Amino acid sequence: MIYGIGTDLVEVSRILKSISNGDRFKKLVFSSSEIDYCESQRNPAENFAARFAAKEAFLKALGTGWAGQIKFVEIEIRNDDAGKPFFVLHGEAQAVFIQRKLKKVHVSLSHIKEVSMATVVIEA
């Protein structure tokens, strides 16, 4: 059963500006493995923006939005061996997921030069 669906679009230029101002934003929003992954890609800002969109979409699907206690860094996006993205939850994000008896999260990321987007579906 679908618990929630979330979609988010992010302007790559907005994220590029944030990541260009030092490491504070990166460390607040992204895990070290996400930072390593994005910085290894041809267009890091597009990848950072897609992951930012996925975190926003996850919070929308969860139904908490920014109002909850979940920190962005607690919502981690990794890729399997085939490149498919998946979530690894930590801290409060993991606690809420377990408390609500949620089963699975699906995520799709996409990006072009100007815009990155993500769609998240959470199953109960």
Short mmCIF file of C-alpha atoms in Angstrom, two decimals:
data_model
loop_
_atom_site.label_atom_id
_atom_site.label_comp_id
_atom_site.label_asym_id
_atom_site.label_seq_id
_atom_site.Cartn_x
_atom_site.Cartn_y
_atom_site.Cartn_z
CA MET A 1 0.00 0.00 0.00
CA ILE A 2 1.28 3.47 -0.86
CA TYR A 3 1.82 5.62 2.21
CA GLY A 4 2.96 8.78 0.43
CA ILE A 5 4.32 10.27 -2.76
CA GLY A 6 6.62 13.28 -3.03
CA THR A 7 8.14 15.15 -5.95
CA ASP A 8 10.55 18.05 -5.92
CA LEU A 9 12.33 20.23 -8.48
CA VAL A 10 15.49 22.17 -7.72
CA GLU A 11 17.29 24.79 -9.77
CA VAL A 12 20.86 23.60 -10.20
CA SER A 13 22.13 27.20 -10.05
CA ARG A 14 20.70 27.59 -6.54
CA ILE A 15 22.58 24.52 -5.29
CA LEU A 16 25.74 25.53 -7.17
CA LYS A 17 25.69 28.85 -5.32
CA SER A 18 25.26 27.07 -1.96
CA ILE A 19 28.03 24.51 -2.52
CA SER A 20 30.39 27.17 -3.85
CA ASN A 21 30.34 29.07 -0.54
CA GLY A 22 32.52 26.57 1.33
CA ASP A 23 31.70 23.23 2.96
CA ARG A 24 29.12 24.40 5.53
CA PHE A 25 26.07 23.75 3.31
CA LYS A 26 27.44 20.43 2.05
CA LYS A 27 28.11 19.12 5.55
CA LEU A 28 24.72 20.31 6.81
CA VAL A 29 22.78 18.60 4.01
CA PHE A 30 24.86 15.72 2.62
CA SER A 31 26.68 12.71 4.08
CA SER A 32 30.38 12.26 3.37
CA SER A 33 29.60 9.45 0.91
CA GLU A 34 27.11 11.68 -0.94
CA ILE A 35 29.70 14.46 -1.14
CA ASP A 36 32.34 12.04 -2.44
CA TYR A 37 29.93 10.64 -5.04
CA CYS A 38 28.70 14.01 -6.30
CA GLU A 39 32.18 15.49 -6.48
CA SER A 40 33.34 12.50 -8.55
CA GLN A 41 30.70 13.15 -11.21
CA ARG A 42 31.10 15.20 -14.37
CA ASN A 43 28.60 17.84 -13.19
CA PRO A 44 28.67 17.81 -9.38
CA ALA A 45 26.06 20.57 -8.93
CA GLU A 46 23.45 18.59 -10.90
CA ASN A 47 24.05 15.56 -8.68
CA PHE A 48 23.96 17.57 -5.45
CA ALA A 49 20.73 19.19 -6.65
CA ALA A 50 19.14 15.81 -7.47
CA ARG A 51 19.98 14.51 -4.00
CA PHE A 52 18.66 17.69 -2.41
CA ALA A 53 15.42 17.23 -4.38
CA ALA A 54 15.22 13.59 -3.21
CA LYS A 55 15.51 14.63 0.43
CA GLU A 56 12.73 17.22 -0.04
CA ALA A 57 10.58 14.68 -1.90
CA PHE A 58 11.16 12.13 0.88
CA LEU A 59 9.94 14.59 3.52
CA LYS A 60 6.87 15.35 1.40
CA ALA A 61 6.09 11.64 0.97
CA LEU A 62 6.59 11.10 4.69
CA GLY A 63 4.19 13.96 5.39
CA THR A 64 6.47 15.88 7.74
CA GLY A 65 7.96 18.47 5.43
CA TRP A 66 10.42 20.86 7.05
CA ALA A 67 8.31 21.02 10.23
CA GLY A 68 9.65 17.76 11.64
CA GLN A 69 12.86 17.07 13.53
CA ILE A 70 14.49 15.19 10.67
CA LYS A 71 17.76 16.64 9.44
CA PHE A 72 18.66 16.47 5.75
CA VAL A 73 21.94 14.70 6.51
CA GLU A 74 19.89 11.87 8.12
CA ILE A 75 18.37 11.12 4.70
CA GLU A 76 21.18 9.62 2.63
CA ILE A 77 21.04 8.63 -1.03
CA ARG A 78 23.42 5.95 -2.26
CA ASN A 79 23.64 4.03 -5.52
CA ASP A 80 23.72 0.27 -5.97
CA ASP A 81 26.20 -1.45 -8.29
CA ALA A 82 23.96 -0.81 -11.28
CA GLY A 83 23.67 2.91 -10.41
CA LYS A 84 20.12 2.75 -9.05
CA PRO A 85 19.65 5.25 -6.19
CA PHE A 86 18.30 4.14 -2.82
CA PHE A 87 17.84 5.66 0.63
CA VAL A 88 19.76 4.91 3.81
CA LEU A 89 18.05 6.51 6.80
CA HIS A 90 19.76 7.57 10.00
CA GLY A 91 18.74 9.10 13.33
CA GLU A 92 15.28 10.65 13.50
CA ALA A 93 14.53 9.81 9.85
CA GLN A 94 15.04 6.13 10.60
CA ALA A 95 13.09 6.37 13.88
CA VAL A 96 10.05 7.96 12.20
CA PHE A 97 10.15 5.39 9.38
CA ILE A 98 10.16 2.52 11.89
CA GLN A 99 7.58 4.16 14.20
CA ARG A 100 5.13 4.53 11.31
CA LYS A 101 5.74 0.90 10.30
CA LEU A 102 6.77 1.86 6.80
CA LYS A 103 8.18 -0.85 4.56
CA LYS A 104 10.02 0.49 1.53
CA VAL A 105 11.08 3.67 -0.25
CA HIS A 106 11.43 4.08 -4.00
CA VAL A 107 13.31 7.03 -5.50
CA SER A 108 13.89 8.26 -9.02
CA LEU A 109 16.37 11.07 -9.77
CA SER A 110 16.77 13.07 -12.95
CA HIS A 111 18.76 16.13 -13.91
CA ILE A 112 19.67 18.37 -16.77
CA LYS A 113 21.88 21.44 -16.86
CA GLU A 114 19.34 23.78 -15.23
CA VAL A 115 17.03 21.56 -13.17
CA SER A 116 17.21 18.43 -11.02
CA MET A 117 14.20 16.50 -9.81
CA ALA A 118 13.25 13.56 -7.68
CA THR A 119 10.17 11.47 -7.09
CA VAL A 120 9.76 9.35 -3.96
CA VAL A 121 7.15 6.70 -3.17
CA ILE A 122 6.91 5.25 0.34
CA GLU A 123 5.15 1.93 0.92
CA ALA A 124 3.41 0.97 4.15
#
